[in-house]
GROMACS .gro file of C-alpha atoms in nm:
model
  348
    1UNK     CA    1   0.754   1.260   1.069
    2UNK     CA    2   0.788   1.132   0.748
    3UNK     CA    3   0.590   0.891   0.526
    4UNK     CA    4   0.718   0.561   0.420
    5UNK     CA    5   0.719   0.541   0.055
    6UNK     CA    6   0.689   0.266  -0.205
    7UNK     CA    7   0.705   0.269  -0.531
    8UNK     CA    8   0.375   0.278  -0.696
    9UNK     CA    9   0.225   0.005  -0.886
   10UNK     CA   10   0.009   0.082  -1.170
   11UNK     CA   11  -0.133  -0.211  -1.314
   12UNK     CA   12  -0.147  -0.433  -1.036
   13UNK     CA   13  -0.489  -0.545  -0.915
   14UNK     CA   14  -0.454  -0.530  -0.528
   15UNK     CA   15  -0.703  -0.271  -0.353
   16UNK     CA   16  -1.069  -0.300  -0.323
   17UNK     CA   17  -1.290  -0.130  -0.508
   18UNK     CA   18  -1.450   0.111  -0.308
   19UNK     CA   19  -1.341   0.405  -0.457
   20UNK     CA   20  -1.462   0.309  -0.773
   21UNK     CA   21  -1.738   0.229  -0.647
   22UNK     CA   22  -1.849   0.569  -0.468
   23UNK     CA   23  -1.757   0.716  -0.789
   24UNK     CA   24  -1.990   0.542  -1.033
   25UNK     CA   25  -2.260   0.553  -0.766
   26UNK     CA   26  -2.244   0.908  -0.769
   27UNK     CA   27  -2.213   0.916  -1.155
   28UNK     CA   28  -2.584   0.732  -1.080
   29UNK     CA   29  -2.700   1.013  -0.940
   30UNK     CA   30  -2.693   1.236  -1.281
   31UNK     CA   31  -2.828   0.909  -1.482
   32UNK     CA   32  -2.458   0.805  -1.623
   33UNK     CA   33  -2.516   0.418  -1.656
   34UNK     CA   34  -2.236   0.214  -1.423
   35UNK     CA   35  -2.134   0.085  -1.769
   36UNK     CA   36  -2.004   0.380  -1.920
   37UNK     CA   37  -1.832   0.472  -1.597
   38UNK     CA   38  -1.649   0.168  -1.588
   39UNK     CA   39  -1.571   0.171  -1.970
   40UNK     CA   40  -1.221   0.050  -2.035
   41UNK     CA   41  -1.203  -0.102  -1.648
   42UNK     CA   42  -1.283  -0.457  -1.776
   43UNK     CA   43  -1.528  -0.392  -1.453
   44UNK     CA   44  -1.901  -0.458  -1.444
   45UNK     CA   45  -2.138  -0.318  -1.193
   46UNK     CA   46  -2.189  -0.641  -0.999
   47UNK     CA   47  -1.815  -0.660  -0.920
   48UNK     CA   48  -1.773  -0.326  -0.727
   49UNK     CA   49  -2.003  -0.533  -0.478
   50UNK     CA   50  -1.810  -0.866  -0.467
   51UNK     CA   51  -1.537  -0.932  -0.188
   52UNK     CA   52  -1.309  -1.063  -0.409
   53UNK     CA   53  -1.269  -0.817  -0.650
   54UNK     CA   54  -0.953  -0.590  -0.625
   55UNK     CA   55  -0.867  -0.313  -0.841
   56UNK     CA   56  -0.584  -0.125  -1.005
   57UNK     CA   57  -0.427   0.257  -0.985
   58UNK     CA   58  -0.455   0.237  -1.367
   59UNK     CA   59  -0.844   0.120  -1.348
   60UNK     CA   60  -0.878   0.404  -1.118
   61UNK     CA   61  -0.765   0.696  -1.333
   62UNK     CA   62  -0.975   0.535  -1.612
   63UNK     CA   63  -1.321   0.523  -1.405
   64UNK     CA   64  -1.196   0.894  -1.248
   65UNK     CA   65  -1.161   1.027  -1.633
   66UNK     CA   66  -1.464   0.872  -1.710
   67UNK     CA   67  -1.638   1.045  -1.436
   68UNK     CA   68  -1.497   1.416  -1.567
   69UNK     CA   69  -1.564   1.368  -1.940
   70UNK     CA   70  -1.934   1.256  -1.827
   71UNK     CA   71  -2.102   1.442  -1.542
   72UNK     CA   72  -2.155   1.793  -1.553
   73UNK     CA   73  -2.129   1.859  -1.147
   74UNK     CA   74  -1.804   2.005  -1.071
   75UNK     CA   75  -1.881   1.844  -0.730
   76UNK     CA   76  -1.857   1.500  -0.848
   77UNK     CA   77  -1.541   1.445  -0.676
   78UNK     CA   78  -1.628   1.607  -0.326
   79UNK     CA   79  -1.955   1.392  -0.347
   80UNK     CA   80  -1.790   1.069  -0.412
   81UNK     CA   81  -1.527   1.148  -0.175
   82UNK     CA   82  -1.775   1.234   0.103
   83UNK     CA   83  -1.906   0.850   0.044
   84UNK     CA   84  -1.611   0.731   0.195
   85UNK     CA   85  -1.626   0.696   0.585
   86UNK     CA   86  -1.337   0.491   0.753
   87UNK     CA   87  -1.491   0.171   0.749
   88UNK     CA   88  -1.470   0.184   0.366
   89UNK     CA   89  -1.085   0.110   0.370
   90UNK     CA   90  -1.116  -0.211   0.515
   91UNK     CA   91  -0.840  -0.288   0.776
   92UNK     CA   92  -0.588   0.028   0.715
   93UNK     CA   93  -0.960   0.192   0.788
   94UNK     CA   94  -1.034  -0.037   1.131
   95UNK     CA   95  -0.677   0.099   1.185
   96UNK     CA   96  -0.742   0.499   1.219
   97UNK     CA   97  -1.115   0.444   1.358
   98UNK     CA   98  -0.879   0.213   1.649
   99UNK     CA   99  -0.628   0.528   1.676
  100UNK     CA  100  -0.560   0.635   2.043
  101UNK     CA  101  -0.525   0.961   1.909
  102UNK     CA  102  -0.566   1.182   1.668
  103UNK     CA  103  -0.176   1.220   1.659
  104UNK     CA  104  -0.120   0.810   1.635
  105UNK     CA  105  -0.398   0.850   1.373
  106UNK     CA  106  -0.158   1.050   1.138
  107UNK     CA  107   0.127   0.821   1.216
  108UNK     CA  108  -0.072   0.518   1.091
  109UNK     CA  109  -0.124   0.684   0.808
  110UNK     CA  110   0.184   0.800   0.754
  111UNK     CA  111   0.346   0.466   0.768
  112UNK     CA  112  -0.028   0.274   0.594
  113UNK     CA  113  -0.128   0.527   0.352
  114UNK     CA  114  -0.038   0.295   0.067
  115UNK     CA  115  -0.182  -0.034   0.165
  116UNK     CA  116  -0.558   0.151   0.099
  117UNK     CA  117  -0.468   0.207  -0.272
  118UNK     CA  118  -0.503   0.607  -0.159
  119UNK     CA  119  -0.506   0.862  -0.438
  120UNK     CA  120  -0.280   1.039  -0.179
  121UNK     CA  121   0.076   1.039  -0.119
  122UNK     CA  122   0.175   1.148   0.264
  123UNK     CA  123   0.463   1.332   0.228
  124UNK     CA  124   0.561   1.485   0.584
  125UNK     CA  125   0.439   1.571   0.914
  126UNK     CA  126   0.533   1.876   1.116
  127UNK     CA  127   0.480   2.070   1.433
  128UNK     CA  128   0.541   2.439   1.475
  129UNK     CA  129   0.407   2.615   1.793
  130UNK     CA  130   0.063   2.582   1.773
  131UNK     CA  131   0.000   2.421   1.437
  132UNK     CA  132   0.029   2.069   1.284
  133UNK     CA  133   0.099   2.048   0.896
  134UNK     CA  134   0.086   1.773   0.677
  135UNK     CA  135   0.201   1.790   0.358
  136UNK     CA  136   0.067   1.571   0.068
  137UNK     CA  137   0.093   1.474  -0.360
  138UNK     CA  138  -0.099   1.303  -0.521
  139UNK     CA  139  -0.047   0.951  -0.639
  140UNK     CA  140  -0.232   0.960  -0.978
  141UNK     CA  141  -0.038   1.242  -1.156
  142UNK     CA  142   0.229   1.440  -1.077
  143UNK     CA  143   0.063   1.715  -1.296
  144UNK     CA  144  -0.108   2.010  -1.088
  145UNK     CA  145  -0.331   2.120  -1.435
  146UNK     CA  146  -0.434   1.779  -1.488
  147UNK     CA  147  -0.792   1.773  -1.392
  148UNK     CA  148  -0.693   1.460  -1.258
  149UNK     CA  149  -0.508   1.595  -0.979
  150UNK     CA  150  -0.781   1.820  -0.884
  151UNK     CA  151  -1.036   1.578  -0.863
  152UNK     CA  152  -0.797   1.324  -0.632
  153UNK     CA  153  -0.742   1.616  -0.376
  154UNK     CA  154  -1.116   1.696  -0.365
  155UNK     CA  155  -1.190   1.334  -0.326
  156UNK     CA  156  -0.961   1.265  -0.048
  157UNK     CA  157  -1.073   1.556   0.100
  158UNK     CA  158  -1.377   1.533   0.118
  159UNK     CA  159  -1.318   1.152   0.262
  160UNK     CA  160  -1.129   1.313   0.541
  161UNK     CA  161  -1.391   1.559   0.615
  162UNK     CA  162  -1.599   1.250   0.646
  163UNK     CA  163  -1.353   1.021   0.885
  164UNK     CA  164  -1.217   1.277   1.076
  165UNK     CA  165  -1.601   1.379   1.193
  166UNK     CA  166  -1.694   0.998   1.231
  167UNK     CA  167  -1.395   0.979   1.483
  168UNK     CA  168  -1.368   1.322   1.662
  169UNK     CA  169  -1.690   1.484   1.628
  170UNK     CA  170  -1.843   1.768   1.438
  171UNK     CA  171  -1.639   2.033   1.616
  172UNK     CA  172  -1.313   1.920   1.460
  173UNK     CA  173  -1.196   2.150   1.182
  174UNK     CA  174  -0.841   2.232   0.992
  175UNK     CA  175  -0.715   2.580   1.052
  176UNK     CA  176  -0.623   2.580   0.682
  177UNK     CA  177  -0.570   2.429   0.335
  178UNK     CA  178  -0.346   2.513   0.067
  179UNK     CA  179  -0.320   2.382  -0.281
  180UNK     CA  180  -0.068   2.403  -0.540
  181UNK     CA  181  -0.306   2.432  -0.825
  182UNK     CA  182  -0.501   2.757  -0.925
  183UNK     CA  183  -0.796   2.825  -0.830
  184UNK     CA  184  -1.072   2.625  -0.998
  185UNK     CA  185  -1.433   2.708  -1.110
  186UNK     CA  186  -1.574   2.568  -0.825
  187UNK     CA  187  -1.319   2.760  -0.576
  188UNK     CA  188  -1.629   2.907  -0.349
  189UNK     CA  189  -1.724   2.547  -0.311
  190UNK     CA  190  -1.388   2.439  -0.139
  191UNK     CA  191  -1.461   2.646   0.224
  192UNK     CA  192  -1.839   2.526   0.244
  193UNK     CA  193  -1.691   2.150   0.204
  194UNK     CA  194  -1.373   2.175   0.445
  195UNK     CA  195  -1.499   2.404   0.697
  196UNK     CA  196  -1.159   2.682   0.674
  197UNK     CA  197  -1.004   2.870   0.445
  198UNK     CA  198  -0.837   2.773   0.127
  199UNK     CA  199  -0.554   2.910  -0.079
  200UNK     CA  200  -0.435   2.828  -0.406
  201UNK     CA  201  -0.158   2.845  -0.630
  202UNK     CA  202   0.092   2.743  -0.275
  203UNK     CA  203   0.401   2.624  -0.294
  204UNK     CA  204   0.283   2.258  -0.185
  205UNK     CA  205  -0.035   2.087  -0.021
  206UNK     CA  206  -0.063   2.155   0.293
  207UNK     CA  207  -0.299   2.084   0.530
  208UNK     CA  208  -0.290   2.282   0.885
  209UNK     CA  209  -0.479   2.192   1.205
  210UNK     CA  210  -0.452   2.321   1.579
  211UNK     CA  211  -0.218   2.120   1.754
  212UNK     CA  212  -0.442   2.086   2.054
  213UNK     CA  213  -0.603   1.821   1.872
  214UNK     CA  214  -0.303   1.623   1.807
  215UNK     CA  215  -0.402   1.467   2.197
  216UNK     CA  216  -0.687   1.404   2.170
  217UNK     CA  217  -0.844   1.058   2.204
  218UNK     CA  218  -1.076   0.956   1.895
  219UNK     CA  219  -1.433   0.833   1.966
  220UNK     CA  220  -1.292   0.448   1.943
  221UNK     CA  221  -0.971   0.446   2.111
  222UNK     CA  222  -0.870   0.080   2.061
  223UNK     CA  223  -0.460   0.028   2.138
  224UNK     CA  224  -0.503  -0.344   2.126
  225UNK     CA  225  -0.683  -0.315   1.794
  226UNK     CA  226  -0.449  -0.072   1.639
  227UNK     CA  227  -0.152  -0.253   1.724
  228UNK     CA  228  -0.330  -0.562   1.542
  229UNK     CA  229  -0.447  -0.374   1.259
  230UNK     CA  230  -0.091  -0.194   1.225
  231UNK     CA  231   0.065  -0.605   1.192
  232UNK     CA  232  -0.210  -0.657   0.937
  233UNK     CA  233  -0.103  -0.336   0.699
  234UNK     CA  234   0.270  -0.425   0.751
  235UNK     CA  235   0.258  -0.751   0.637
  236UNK     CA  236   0.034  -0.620   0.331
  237UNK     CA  237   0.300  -0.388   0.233
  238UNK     CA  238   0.564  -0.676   0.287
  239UNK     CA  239   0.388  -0.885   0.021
  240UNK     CA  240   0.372  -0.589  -0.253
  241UNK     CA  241   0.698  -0.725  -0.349
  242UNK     CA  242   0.562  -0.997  -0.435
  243UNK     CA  243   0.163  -0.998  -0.534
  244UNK     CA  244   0.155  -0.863  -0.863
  245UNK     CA  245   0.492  -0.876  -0.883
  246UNK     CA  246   0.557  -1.029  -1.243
  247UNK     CA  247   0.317  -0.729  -1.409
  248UNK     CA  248   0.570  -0.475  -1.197
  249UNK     CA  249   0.919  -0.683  -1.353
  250UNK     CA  250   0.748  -0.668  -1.710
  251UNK     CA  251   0.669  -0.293  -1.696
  252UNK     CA  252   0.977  -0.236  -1.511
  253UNK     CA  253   1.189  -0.414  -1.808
  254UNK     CA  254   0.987  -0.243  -2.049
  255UNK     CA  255   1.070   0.127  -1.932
  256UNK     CA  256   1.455   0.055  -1.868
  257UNK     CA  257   1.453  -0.086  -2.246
  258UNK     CA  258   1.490   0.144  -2.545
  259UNK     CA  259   1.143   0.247  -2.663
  260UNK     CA  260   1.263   0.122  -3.028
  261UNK     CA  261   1.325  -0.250  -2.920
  262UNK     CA  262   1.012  -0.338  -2.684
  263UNK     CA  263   1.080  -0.646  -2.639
  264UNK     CA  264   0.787  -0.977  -2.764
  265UNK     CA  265   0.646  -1.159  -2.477
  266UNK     CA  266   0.892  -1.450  -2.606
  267UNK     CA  267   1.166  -1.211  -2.518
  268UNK     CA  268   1.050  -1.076  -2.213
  269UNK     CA  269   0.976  -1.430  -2.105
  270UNK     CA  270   1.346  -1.496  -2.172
  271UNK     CA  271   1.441  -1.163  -1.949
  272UNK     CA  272   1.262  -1.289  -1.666
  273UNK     CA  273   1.386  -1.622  -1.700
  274UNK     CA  274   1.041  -1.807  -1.769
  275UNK     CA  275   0.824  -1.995  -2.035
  276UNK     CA  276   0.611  -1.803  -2.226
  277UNK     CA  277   0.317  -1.979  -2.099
  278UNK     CA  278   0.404  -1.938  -1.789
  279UNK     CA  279   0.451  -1.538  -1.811
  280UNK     CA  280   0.129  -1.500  -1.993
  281UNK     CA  281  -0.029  -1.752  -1.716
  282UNK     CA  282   0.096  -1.510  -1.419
  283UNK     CA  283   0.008  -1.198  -1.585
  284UNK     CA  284  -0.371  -1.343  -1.600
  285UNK     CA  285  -0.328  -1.444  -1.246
  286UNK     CA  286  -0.277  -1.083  -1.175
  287UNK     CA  287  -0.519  -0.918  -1.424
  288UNK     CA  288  -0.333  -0.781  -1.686
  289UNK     CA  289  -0.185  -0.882  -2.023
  290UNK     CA  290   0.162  -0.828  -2.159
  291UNK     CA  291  -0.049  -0.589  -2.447
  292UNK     CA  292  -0.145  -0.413  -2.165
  293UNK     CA  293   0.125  -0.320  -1.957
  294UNK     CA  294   0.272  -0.245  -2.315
  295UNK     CA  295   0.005   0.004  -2.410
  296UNK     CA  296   0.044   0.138  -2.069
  297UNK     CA  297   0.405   0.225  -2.115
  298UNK     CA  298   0.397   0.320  -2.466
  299UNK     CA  299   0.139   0.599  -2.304
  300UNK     CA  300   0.365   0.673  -2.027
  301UNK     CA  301   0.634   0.739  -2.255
  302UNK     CA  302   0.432   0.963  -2.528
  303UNK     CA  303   0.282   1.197  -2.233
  304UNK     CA  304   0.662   1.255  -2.111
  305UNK     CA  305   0.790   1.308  -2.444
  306UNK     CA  306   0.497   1.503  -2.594
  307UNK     CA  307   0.534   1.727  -2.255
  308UNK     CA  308   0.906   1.724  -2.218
  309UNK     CA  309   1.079   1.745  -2.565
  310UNK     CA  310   1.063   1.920  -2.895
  311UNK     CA  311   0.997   1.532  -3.049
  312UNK     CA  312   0.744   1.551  -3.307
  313UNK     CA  313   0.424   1.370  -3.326
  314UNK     CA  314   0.610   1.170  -3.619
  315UNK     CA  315   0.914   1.134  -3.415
  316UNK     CA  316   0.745   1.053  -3.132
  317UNK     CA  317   0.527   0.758  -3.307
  318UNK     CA  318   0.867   0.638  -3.474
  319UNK     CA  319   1.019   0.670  -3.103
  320UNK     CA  320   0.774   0.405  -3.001
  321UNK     CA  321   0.760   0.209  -3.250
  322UNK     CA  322   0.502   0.281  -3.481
  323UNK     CA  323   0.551   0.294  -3.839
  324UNK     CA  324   0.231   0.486  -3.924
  325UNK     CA  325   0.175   0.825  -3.742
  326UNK     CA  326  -0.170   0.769  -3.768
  327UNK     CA  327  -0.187   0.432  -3.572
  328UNK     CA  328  -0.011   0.634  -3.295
  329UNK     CA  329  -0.267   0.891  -3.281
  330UNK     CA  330  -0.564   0.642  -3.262
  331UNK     CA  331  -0.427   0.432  -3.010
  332UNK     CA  332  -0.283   0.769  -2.817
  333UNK     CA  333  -0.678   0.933  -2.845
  334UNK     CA  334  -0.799   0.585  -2.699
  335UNK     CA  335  -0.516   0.583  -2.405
  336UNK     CA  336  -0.633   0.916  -2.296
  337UNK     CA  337  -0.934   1.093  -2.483
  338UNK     CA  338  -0.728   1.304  -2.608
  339UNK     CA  339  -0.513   1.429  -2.903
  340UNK     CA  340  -0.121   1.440  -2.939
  341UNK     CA  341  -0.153   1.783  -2.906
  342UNK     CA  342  -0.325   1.870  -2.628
  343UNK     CA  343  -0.009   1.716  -2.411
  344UNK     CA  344   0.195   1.964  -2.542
  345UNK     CA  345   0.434   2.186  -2.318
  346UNK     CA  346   0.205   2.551  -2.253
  347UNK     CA  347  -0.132   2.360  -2.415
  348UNK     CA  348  -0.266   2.306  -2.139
   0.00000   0.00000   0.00000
């Protein structure tokens, strides 16, 4: 089996905020203030706790890089995974605690994954003999020594761990997990938290359990329910397309245009065939600004070339449109904490 797969949207506000939430809450637990975990989320503390609040991948990454610049437990993201039982992904989570099976259970979220706002991509599912494998990325980063990466594959984890105990039992355990990354400083930690071995440095991630299991009936088998809950995700992932959808046009039209002529929101406006008001008006609606979603893919674009080319800093500022190097490396150390440099092919 296969996953279904969508294109990711970055700046779009449409997932709760749970997962921001059980990260600053474990932040508490060291003394970090909610505040400066949610610095540069536009967030407050009171909002992780309202039901109309939804969230953003970008907000995300920003509260998950807040997280590793500020605690000093290289558990942080198995402990703020573990937080996250099923009924903390609303319906899509009604949906696998519902499952017949544990096999049906993968399909959903095979086919859901997205509508939860996962740090995970599903990739495939396969049977060989005995053993089940499901193979994953992650939907963050693409980059295996971003600590980034790391930290979403402990997280989810961890929250597996979690559901897959709250719906089969404390007996069930994976045969197996492999990583792509190498071996972290907290490697010893990864067996005590999953319950099998681990290997790094694999070829993909890869996830391996006893295909005995794959029959077995959860501890709420619910068809009825699941079949409801499976219409609810569907029609979530029908609406992408559309809620949020003026933030994904603009950044859209802003990558496929050449990084020397970003368009001005009078010109975008004109590309999308709207008033300026009205663009500006939408983009509120949805959470964002058109300085945002600019900023966002002015950093996109820096971290590819920077990574990917023999560009210059200079070049690279000029590239994007900035006539001073130095306002490029300001705004580039505010994007991501970090200097030009240290996104350089082999710094890392």
């Amino acid at each position: 089996m296969t996953a279904s797969s969508f294109p990711l949207d970055w700046e779009s506000r449409l997932y709760g905020p749970q997962r921001i939430s059980a990260i600053v809450s474990t932040l508490a637990e060291e003394g970090i203030a909610a505040q400066d975990a949610l610095a540069g989320t536009g967030l407050s503390s009171d909002m992780l706790y309202s039901t109309s609040t939804r969230v953003s991948y970008a907000q995300l990454m920003t509260v998950i890089r807040n997280g590793l610049r500020l605690s000093r437990d290289p558990d942080l993201a198995f402990r703020a995974g573990s937080r996250m039982h099923a009924t903390a992904y609303g319906m899509y989570g009604y949906g696998l605690l519902s499952s017949p099976t544990f096999e049906q259970q993968i399909q959903f979220a095979l086919k859901y994954n997205q509508v939860s706002g996962s740090v995970i991509r599903f990739l495939d599912f396969t049977r060989e003999d005995r053993r089940a494998m499901l193979t994953m990325g992650v939907a963050l980063t693409t980059d295996p020594t971003d600590p980034a990466y790391r930290f979403a594959m402990e997280f989810f984890g961890a929250s597996q761990v979690r559901i897959c105990c709250d719906l089969y039992g404390p007996d069930f355990k994976f045969l197996s997990k492999s990583f792509v990354y190498a071996a972290p400083e907290n490697a010893d930690r990864y067996s005590n938290y999953f319950g099998c071995p681990v290997l790094f440095g694999q070829p993909a991630n890869r996830w391996e359990v006893d295909a005995d299991w794959l029959a077995r009936p959860s501890r709420m088998p619910d068809l009825v329910s699941y079949l409801m809950a499976g219409e609810f995700c569907q029609q979530f992932l029908t609406d992408m397309t559309h809620v949020g959808g003026v933030a994904s046009q603009v950044r859209r039209a802003l990558l496929e245009k050449s990084p020397r002529q970003f368009l001005t929101t009078e010109a975008m406006a004109t590309e999308l065939g709207m008033q300026v008001r009205t663009l500006r008006r939408r983009l509120e609606a949805e959470g964002t600004t058109y300085r945002e979603l600019l900023a966002g893919v002015r950093k996109l674009l820096a971290i590819e070339y920077l990574r990917k080319t023999r560009m210059t800093t200079v070049e690279v500022a000029s590239r994007l449109g900035y006539s001073d190097v130095s306002n490029f490396r300001n705004a580039f150390s505010r994007w991501t904490g970090h200097t030009p440099q240290y996104y350089r092919r082999g710094e890392r």
